[in-house]
Amino acid sequence: MKIVQVQTQAEAGGAQRISDMVGEGLRARGHQIRTVFMYRKTDVYDRDPHADFILTEPPRGLPGQMRAAIGLARYLRAERPNAVITFQHYGNVFGTIGARLAGTSMIIANQSGAPQTRGVRGILTKIDKLMGTLGLYHANVVNSRWTETQFATFPEAYRRRTSRIDHGVPAPSHRMEKTAARAALGLPQDVWLAVSSGRMAPSKNQIALVGALARLPGIHLAIAGTGPEWDAIVALAESHGAKDRLHLVGEVPPSRIFEFLAAGDAYAFASTTETFGLAAVEAAISGLPVVTSNLPVMQEVLTTEDGEPAALFVEAGTDGMVKGLAEIIAKPELAASLAAAGQRLKEQYSPARMCAGYEALLSPQSFSHGRNPIDHFQSA
């Protein structure tokens, strides 16, 4: 099949990691697949031979957004794909409209965010609910049991098109030595280093990690990512006299994420809202002990199939992170136990299993019946 994936922005983020894996997996199964970004935000996909951009820079205001939407519709009309897979709020809405205008009726949407009630996201949720209820896309993917429950009050016509495919999470092909990883990234060698990754946005709550850094003078913290909270994070570290122990490495491309994780002694994740928490699961699979906010979805995805926790769950704020990191440092046996459990998640979140789930939804039988329950592609 000729397939186009629609993403909102080109940057190193969780949704983009998923479309990378889906693209790679479906290409390996013989499909022709490209990913189109409504706009280029960073240079991380500039050398990707399977990526295209509608706009080369973020759109400004409504006129810019309309140019991106119209450009996407023209792109899809020129490509004439057999199927379109959409991601994120804007990608779902404009990707579905563009696909329909291009004559593509096999459309799979991804609900990588929970329904919202306020602001622009609230408006997009209402549009998505209408689209799903009217059947403008034939399948609607949720990525965890928790996310699936967030749509329980939506109309039955919407919910019957919903299938759960847990995210695939890649595993490192080899274990890089900590010394080499730190040298490659310019990180200090002889320190205890907590690492974290993700867009520097309020919901990711890296501010809490910097607060913990200030109260744990024996540790260093490295963060991979960029975003609007960068200046606030630096300012907080400066105000607490901890700037020399904070290491901001910027955006790390997917091809180097395991190199970054190999540099750490533990992974810290203080996010206040997630639908899966790909970055934290990725860190656990890489062999790091994980300290994470105790969101219900994090407890779901960071528990092995036999019920063993693969992370230390704490309150999302600074107090919780201080307590969790201090406990990991003080109890090496706990750190080792969490790391071992995390590595057992590898099969639970196999990218191959995820891609098989998408391929099942793309089958003619799935399309003709409007929905294909794929329970065997879900984690326990």
Short mmCIF file of C-alpha atoms in Angstrom, two decimals:
data_model
loop_
_atom_site.label_atom_id
_atom_site.label_comp_id
_atom_site.label_asym_id
_atom_site.label_seq_id
_atom_site.Cartn_x
_atom_site.Cartn_y
_atom_site.Cartn_z
CA MET A 1 0.00 0.00 0.00
CA LYS A 2 0.99 3.62 -0.49
CA ILE A 3 0.64 5.26 2.94
CA VAL A 4 1.20 8.81 4.20
CA GLN A 5 1.59 9.64 7.88
CA VAL A 6 0.58 13.16 8.91
CA GLN A 7 2.37 14.84 11.82
CA THR A 8 1.95 18.40 13.06
CA GLN A 9 5.54 19.55 13.71
CA ALA A 10 8.97 18.13 12.89
CA GLU A 11 10.90 17.81 16.16
CA ALA A 12 12.24 15.05 18.40
CA GLY A 13 9.06 14.16 20.32
CA GLY A 14 7.16 11.09 21.45
CA ALA A 15 4.50 11.15 18.72
CA GLN A 16 7.21 11.54 16.10
CA ARG A 17 9.08 8.55 17.54
CA ILE A 18 5.93 6.46 17.11
CA SER A 19 5.47 7.43 13.47
CA ASP A 20 9.17 6.69 12.87
CA MET A 21 8.67 3.14 14.18
CA VAL A 22 5.40 2.64 12.32
CA GLY A 23 7.02 3.86 9.10
CA GLU A 24 10.06 1.63 9.51
CA GLY A 25 7.95 -1.39 10.42
CA LEU A 26 5.47 -1.01 7.56
CA ARG A 27 8.25 -0.40 5.04
CA ALA A 28 9.83 -3.66 6.21
CA ARG A 29 6.48 -5.32 5.45
CA GLY A 30 6.58 -4.07 1.85
CA HIS A 31 4.51 -0.87 2.10
CA GLN A 32 5.49 2.47 0.59
CA ILE A 33 5.25 5.01 3.39
CA ARG A 34 6.22 8.65 3.91
CA THR A 35 5.70 11.09 6.77
CA VAL A 36 4.63 14.65 6.06
CA PHE A 37 5.01 17.36 8.70
CA MET A 38 2.75 20.39 8.60
CA TYR A 39 5.76 22.48 9.56
CA ARG A 40 9.46 22.14 10.34
CA LYS A 41 10.27 23.14 13.92
CA THR A 42 13.83 21.82 14.29
CA ASP A 43 16.37 20.21 11.99
CA VAL A 44 16.01 16.67 13.38
CA TYR A 45 14.21 15.35 10.24
CA ASP A 46 16.14 17.36 7.65
CA ARG A 47 18.12 14.33 6.50
CA ASP A 48 15.31 11.80 6.72
CA PRO A 49 14.74 10.44 3.18
CA HIS A 50 11.14 9.54 4.05
CA ALA A 51 10.10 12.97 5.45
CA ASP A 52 8.45 15.94 3.74
CA PHE A 53 7.50 19.39 5.07
CA ILE A 54 4.56 21.61 4.13
CA LEU A 55 6.05 24.72 5.76
CA THR A 56 9.74 25.20 6.49
CA GLU A 57 9.06 27.18 9.68
CA PRO A 58 6.31 27.33 12.33
CA PRO A 59 3.14 29.07 11.07
CA ARG A 60 2.32 32.52 12.41
CA GLY A 61 -1.27 33.07 13.43
CA LEU A 62 -4.37 31.95 11.59
CA PRO A 63 -3.05 32.82 8.09
CA GLY A 64 -0.02 30.59 8.68
CA GLN A 65 -2.17 27.75 9.97
CA MET A 66 -4.42 28.01 6.93
CA ARG A 67 -1.39 27.87 4.61
CA ALA A 68 -0.26 24.70 6.39
CA ALA A 69 -3.72 23.12 6.14
CA ILE A 70 -4.19 24.02 2.46
CA GLY A 71 -0.65 22.90 1.66
CA LEU A 72 -1.30 19.56 3.37
CA ALA A 73 -4.49 19.03 1.36
CA ARG A 74 -2.59 19.76 -1.87
CA TYR A 75 0.22 17.40 -0.86
CA LEU A 76 -2.20 14.54 -0.17
CA ARG A 77 -4.06 15.20 -3.42
CA ALA A 78 -0.77 14.99 -5.32
CA GLU A 79 0.37 11.84 -3.49
CA ARG A 80 -2.98 9.99 -3.76
CA PRO A 81 -2.17 7.51 -0.95
CA ASN A 82 -4.21 4.36 -0.33
CA ALA A 83 -4.25 5.19 3.37
CA VAL A 84 -3.44 8.07 5.72
CA ILE A 85 -2.35 7.72 9.35
CA THR A 86 -2.68 10.91 11.39
CA PHE A 87 -1.06 11.96 14.68
CA GLN A 88 -1.68 14.70 17.28
CA HIS A 89 -4.61 17.09 17.52
CA TYR A 90 -3.93 19.23 14.43
CA GLY A 91 -2.65 16.28 12.42
CA ASN A 92 -5.86 14.35 13.11
CA VAL A 93 -8.15 17.21 12.13
CA PHE A 94 -6.34 18.62 9.10
CA GLY A 95 -4.99 15.24 8.03
CA THR A 96 -8.50 13.78 7.95
CA ILE A 97 -9.90 16.75 6.03
CA GLY A 98 -7.00 16.70 3.58
CA ALA A 99 -7.27 12.94 3.07
CA ARG A 100 -10.99 13.16 2.36
CA LEU A 101 -10.44 15.99 -0.14
CA ALA A 102 -7.78 13.83 -1.80
CA GLY A 103 -10.24 10.95 -2.11
CA THR A 104 -8.61 8.76 0.55
CA SER A 105 -11.18 7.05 2.73
CA MET A 106 -8.88 4.66 4.63
CA ILE A 107 -7.82 6.94 7.51
CA ILE A 108 -6.42 5.98 10.90
CA ALA A 109 -6.32 8.66 13.60
CA ASN A 110 -4.16 8.49 16.74
CA GLN A 111 -5.34 9.80 20.10
CA SER A 112 -1.98 10.66 21.64
CA GLY A 113 -3.67 13.18 23.95
CA ALA A 114 -6.61 12.92 26.31
CA PRO A 115 -9.82 14.86 25.48
CA GLN A 116 -9.67 18.54 26.45
CA THR A 117 -12.47 20.91 27.40
CA ARG A 118 -10.87 24.35 27.26
CA GLY A 119 -9.06 26.58 24.80
CA VAL A 120 -7.97 25.57 21.32
CA ARG A 121 -7.43 21.95 22.42
CA GLY A 122 -11.04 21.88 23.63
CA ILE A 123 -12.25 23.03 20.22
CA LEU A 124 -10.09 20.41 18.51
CA THR A 125 -11.51 17.72 20.82
CA LYS A 126 -15.04 18.68 19.77
CA ILE A 127 -14.07 18.53 16.10
CA ASP A 128 -12.40 15.16 16.64
CA LYS A 129 -15.48 13.82 18.43
CA LEU A 130 -17.67 14.89 15.51
CA MET A 131 -15.29 13.40 12.93
CA GLY A 132 -15.08 10.08 14.76
CA THR A 133 -18.82 9.88 15.31
CA LEU A 134 -19.56 10.59 11.64
CA GLY A 135 -16.98 8.01 10.55
CA LEU A 136 -14.68 10.42 8.71
CA TYR A 137 -11.86 8.11 9.74
CA HIS A 138 -12.40 4.36 9.86
CA ALA A 139 -10.14 3.61 12.84
CA ASN A 140 -9.10 5.51 15.94
CA VAL A 141 -6.06 4.29 17.89
CA VAL A 142 -5.50 4.79 21.62
CA ASN A 143 -2.15 3.92 23.14
CA SER A 144 -2.95 2.65 26.65
CA ARG A 145 -5.79 1.34 28.79
CA TRP A 146 -5.88 4.64 30.70
CA THR A 147 -6.22 6.64 27.46
CA GLU A 148 -9.02 4.36 26.29
CA THR A 149 -11.03 5.11 29.44
CA GLN A 150 -10.84 8.87 28.76
CA PHE A 151 -13.21 8.37 25.82
CA ALA A 152 -15.78 6.33 27.76
CA THR A 153 -18.40 9.11 27.58
CA PHE A 154 -18.03 9.69 23.85
CA PRO A 155 -20.85 8.49 21.53
CA GLU A 156 -21.01 4.79 20.79
CA ALA A 157 -20.49 5.50 17.09
CA TYR A 158 -17.14 7.06 18.02
CA ARG A 159 -16.06 4.33 20.43
CA ARG A 160 -16.79 1.42 18.10
CA ARG A 161 -14.09 2.70 15.74
CA THR A 162 -11.54 2.77 18.58
CA SER A 163 -8.81 0.16 18.88
CA ARG A 164 -6.05 -0.02 21.44
CA ILE A 165 -2.50 -0.50 20.20
CA ASP A 166 0.04 0.06 22.93
CA HIS A 167 3.04 2.07 21.81
CA GLY A 168 6.05 0.19 20.63
CA VAL A 169 9.23 1.18 22.44
CA PRO A 170 12.61 0.54 20.82
CA ALA A 171 15.40 -1.19 22.70
CA PRO A 172 19.10 -0.37 22.32
CA SER A 173 20.93 -2.62 19.89
CA HIS A 174 23.94 -2.61 22.21
CA ARG A 175 24.87 -1.19 25.59
CA MET A 176 27.15 1.84 25.33
CA GLU A 177 29.66 2.38 28.11
CA LYS A 178 28.80 5.21 30.48
CA THR A 179 32.24 6.78 30.18
CA ALA A 180 32.05 6.89 26.37
CA ALA A 181 28.50 8.25 26.39
CA ARG A 182 29.39 11.07 28.76
CA ALA A 183 32.47 11.95 26.75
CA ALA A 184 30.47 12.08 23.51
CA LEU A 185 27.91 14.44 25.06
CA GLY A 186 30.35 16.58 27.03
CA LEU A 187 28.97 15.47 30.40
CA PRO A 188 31.08 15.20 33.59
CA GLN A 189 32.56 11.79 34.34
CA ASP A 190 32.95 11.33 38.08
CA VAL A 191 29.50 12.40 39.28
CA TRP A 192 26.15 10.76 40.02
CA LEU A 193 23.99 11.85 37.09
CA ALA A 194 20.21 11.84 36.75
CA VAL A 195 19.01 12.19 33.17
CA SER A 196 15.66 13.24 31.70
CA SER A 197 14.33 13.86 28.20
CA GLY A 198 11.36 15.59 26.66
CA ARG A 199 10.13 18.90 25.35
CA MET A 200 10.72 21.70 27.85
CA ALA A 201 7.07 22.55 28.39
CA PRO A 202 5.10 23.14 31.62
CA SER A 203 3.40 19.73 31.47
CA LYS A 204 6.78 17.96 31.41
CA ASN A 205 7.60 19.72 34.68
CA GLN A 206 11.41 19.77 34.41
CA ILE A 207 11.23 22.70 36.82
CA ALA A 208 10.55 20.13 39.58
CA LEU A 209 13.72 18.28 38.61
CA VAL A 210 15.77 21.45 38.93
CA GLY A 211 14.19 22.07 42.34
CA ALA A 212 15.28 18.57 43.36
CA LEU A 213 18.77 19.25 42.03
CA ALA A 214 19.04 22.26 44.31
CA ARG A 215 18.13 20.14 47.36
CA LEU A 216 20.41 17.21 46.49
CA PRO A 217 23.86 18.80 46.35
CA GLY A 218 25.63 15.52 45.60
CA ILE A 219 24.04 14.96 42.16
CA HIS A 220 24.08 16.38 38.64
CA LEU A 221 21.16 16.57 36.19
CA ALA A 222 21.23 16.36 32.38
CA ILE A 223 18.15 17.19 30.29
CA ALA A 224 17.74 16.42 26.59
CA GLY A 225 15.20 18.63 24.86
CA THR A 226 14.26 22.17 23.93
CA GLY A 227 11.16 24.28 24.43
CA PRO A 228 9.59 27.34 26.05
CA GLU A 229 10.67 26.45 29.61
CA TRP A 230 14.41 26.54 28.80
CA ASP A 231 15.04 30.03 30.20
CA ALA A 232 12.96 29.39 33.32
CA ILE A 233 14.87 26.16 33.99
CA VAL A 234 18.22 27.93 33.68
CA ALA A 235 17.05 30.86 35.83
CA LEU A 236 15.86 28.54 38.62
CA ALA A 237 19.15 26.65 38.64
CA GLU A 238 21.05 29.95 38.81
CA SER A 239 18.90 31.26 41.65
CA HIS A 240 19.63 28.13 43.70
CA GLY A 241 23.35 28.10 42.90
CA ALA A 242 23.00 24.81 41.00
CA LYS A 243 23.69 25.92 37.44
CA ASP A 244 27.10 24.21 37.40
CA ARG A 245 25.36 20.87 38.08
CA LEU A 246 22.68 21.32 35.41
CA HIS A 247 23.59 20.16 31.91
CA LEU A 248 21.24 21.05 29.06
CA VAL A 249 22.30 19.07 26.00
CA GLY A 250 19.59 20.39 23.67
CA GLU A 251 17.59 18.29 21.26
CA VAL A 252 18.89 14.74 20.88
CA PRO A 253 17.85 13.00 17.64
CA PRO A 254 16.20 9.58 17.97
CA SER A 255 19.31 7.88 16.64
CA ARG A 256 21.29 9.10 19.67
CA ILE A 257 18.73 8.83 22.47
CA PHE A 258 20.20 5.59 23.84
CA GLU A 259 23.62 7.21 23.89
CA PHE A 260 22.16 9.93 26.09
CA LEU A 261 20.41 7.43 28.36
CA ALA A 262 23.63 5.40 28.71
CA ALA A 263 25.26 8.45 30.31
CA GLY A 264 22.89 8.39 33.30
CA ASP A 265 22.76 6.65 36.65
CA ALA A 266 18.97 7.04 36.87
CA TYR A 267 16.13 8.54 34.85
CA ALA A 268 13.83 11.21 36.35
CA PHE A 269 10.38 11.94 34.89
CA ALA A 270 8.21 14.57 36.61
CA SER A 271 5.52 14.98 33.94
CA THR A 272 2.06 16.03 35.13
CA THR A 273 0.07 14.60 32.22
CA GLU A 274 0.72 11.70 29.84
CA THR A 275 -1.20 9.17 27.78
CA PHE A 276 1.69 6.71 27.68
CA GLY A 277 5.02 8.24 28.75
CA LEU A 278 7.19 6.87 25.94
CA ALA A 279 10.39 8.55 27.17
CA ALA A 280 10.17 6.96 30.62
CA VAL A 281 9.42 3.48 29.24
CA GLU A 282 12.30 3.88 26.79
CA ALA A 283 14.63 4.70 29.70
CA ALA A 284 13.42 1.68 31.67
CA ILE A 285 13.98 -0.66 28.72
CA SER A 286 17.48 0.79 28.29
CA GLY A 287 18.33 -0.46 31.79
CA LEU A 288 18.07 2.69 33.90
CA PRO A 289 16.22 2.77 37.23
CA VAL A 290 13.32 5.19 36.72
CA VAL A 291 11.82 7.67 39.17
CA THR A 292 8.51 8.91 37.78
CA SER A 293 5.44 10.85 38.76
CA ASN A 294 2.71 8.53 40.03
CA LEU A 295 0.18 9.18 37.28
CA PRO A 296 -2.21 6.26 36.77
CA VAL A 297 -1.02 5.78 33.20
CA MET A 298 2.62 5.65 34.33
CA GLN A 299 1.76 2.98 36.88
CA GLU A 300 0.04 1.05 34.09
CA VAL A 301 2.79 1.16 31.47
CA LEU A 302 5.72 0.81 33.91
CA THR A 303 4.46 -2.43 35.44
CA THR A 304 5.59 -5.75 34.00
CA GLU A 305 3.12 -8.37 32.82
CA ASP A 306 3.72 -10.31 36.03
CA GLY A 307 2.87 -7.26 38.15
CA GLU A 308 6.32 -6.06 39.15
CA PRO A 309 6.89 -2.28 39.19
CA ALA A 310 9.56 -1.11 36.77
CA ALA A 311 9.83 2.36 38.33
CA LEU A 312 9.69 4.16 41.65
CA PHE A 313 6.45 6.17 41.68
CA VAL A 314 6.47 9.51 43.53
CA GLU A 315 4.50 12.74 43.66
CA ALA A 316 5.14 14.84 40.55
CA GLY A 317 6.54 17.87 42.39
CA THR A 318 9.97 18.70 43.75
CA ASP A 319 9.38 16.97 47.11
CA GLY A 320 8.53 13.69 45.40
CA MET A 321 11.54 13.85 43.09
CA VAL A 322 13.88 14.61 45.99
CA LYS A 323 12.54 11.63 47.93
CA GLY A 324 12.67 9.27 44.93
CA LEU A 325 16.17 10.16 43.75
CA ALA A 326 17.53 10.05 47.30
CA GLU A 327 16.04 6.57 47.75
CA ILE A 328 17.57 5.32 44.50
CA ILE A 329 20.99 6.61 45.60
CA ALA A 330 20.71 5.17 49.11
CA LYS A 331 19.46 1.73 47.99
CA PRO A 332 21.57 0.25 45.18
CA GLU A 333 19.60 -2.99 45.43
CA LEU A 334 16.37 -1.10 44.69
CA ALA A 335 18.00 0.59 41.68
CA ALA A 336 19.17 -2.78 40.36
CA SER A 337 15.73 -4.35 40.87
CA LEU A 338 13.95 -1.54 39.01
CA ALA A 339 16.47 -1.66 36.17
CA ALA A 340 16.00 -5.41 35.76
CA ALA A 341 12.20 -5.09 35.74
CA GLY A 342 12.40 -2.28 33.19
CA GLN A 343 14.38 -4.39 30.77
CA ARG A 344 11.62 -7.02 30.88
CA LEU A 345 9.27 -4.49 29.28
CA LYS A 346 11.07 -4.99 25.97
CA GLU A 347 8.73 -7.68 24.66
CA GLN A 348 5.68 -6.09 26.27
CA TYR A 349 6.15 -3.00 24.08
CA SER A 350 7.65 -4.59 20.98
CA PRO A 351 7.65 -2.22 17.96
CA ALA A 352 6.94 -5.28 15.79
CA ARG A 353 3.75 -5.96 17.76
CA MET A 354 2.68 -2.35 17.36
CA CYS A 355 3.32 -2.36 13.60
CA ALA A 356 1.40 -5.62 13.21
CA GLY A 357 -1.53 -3.90 14.91
CA TYR A 358 -1.47 -1.03 12.42
CA GLU A 359 -1.17 -3.41 9.50
CA ALA A 360 -4.22 -5.29 10.76
CA LEU A 361 -6.21 -2.03 10.75
CA LEU A 362 -5.05 -1.33 7.20
CA SER A 363 -6.34 -4.66 5.90
CA PRO A 364 -9.33 -4.64 3.51
CA GLN A 365 -11.29 -6.78 5.99
CA SER A 366 -10.81 -4.21 8.72
CA PHE A 367 -11.83 -1.38 6.45
CA SER A 368 -14.94 -3.11 5.12
CA HIS A 369 -16.24 -3.80 8.63
CA GLY A 370 -15.40 -0.33 9.95
CA ARG A 371 -13.55 -1.69 12.98
CA ASN A 372 -11.28 -4.56 13.81
CA PRO A 373 -10.83 -5.46 17.48
CA ILE A 374 -7.12 -6.27 17.87
CA ASP A 375 -6.98 -7.34 21.46
CA HIS A 376 -4.08 -9.68 20.73
CA PHE A 377 -1.89 -6.67 19.95
CA GLN A 378 -2.54 -5.11 23.37
CA SER A 379 -0.36 -5.55 26.40
CA ALA A 380 -1.79 -7.35 29.41
#
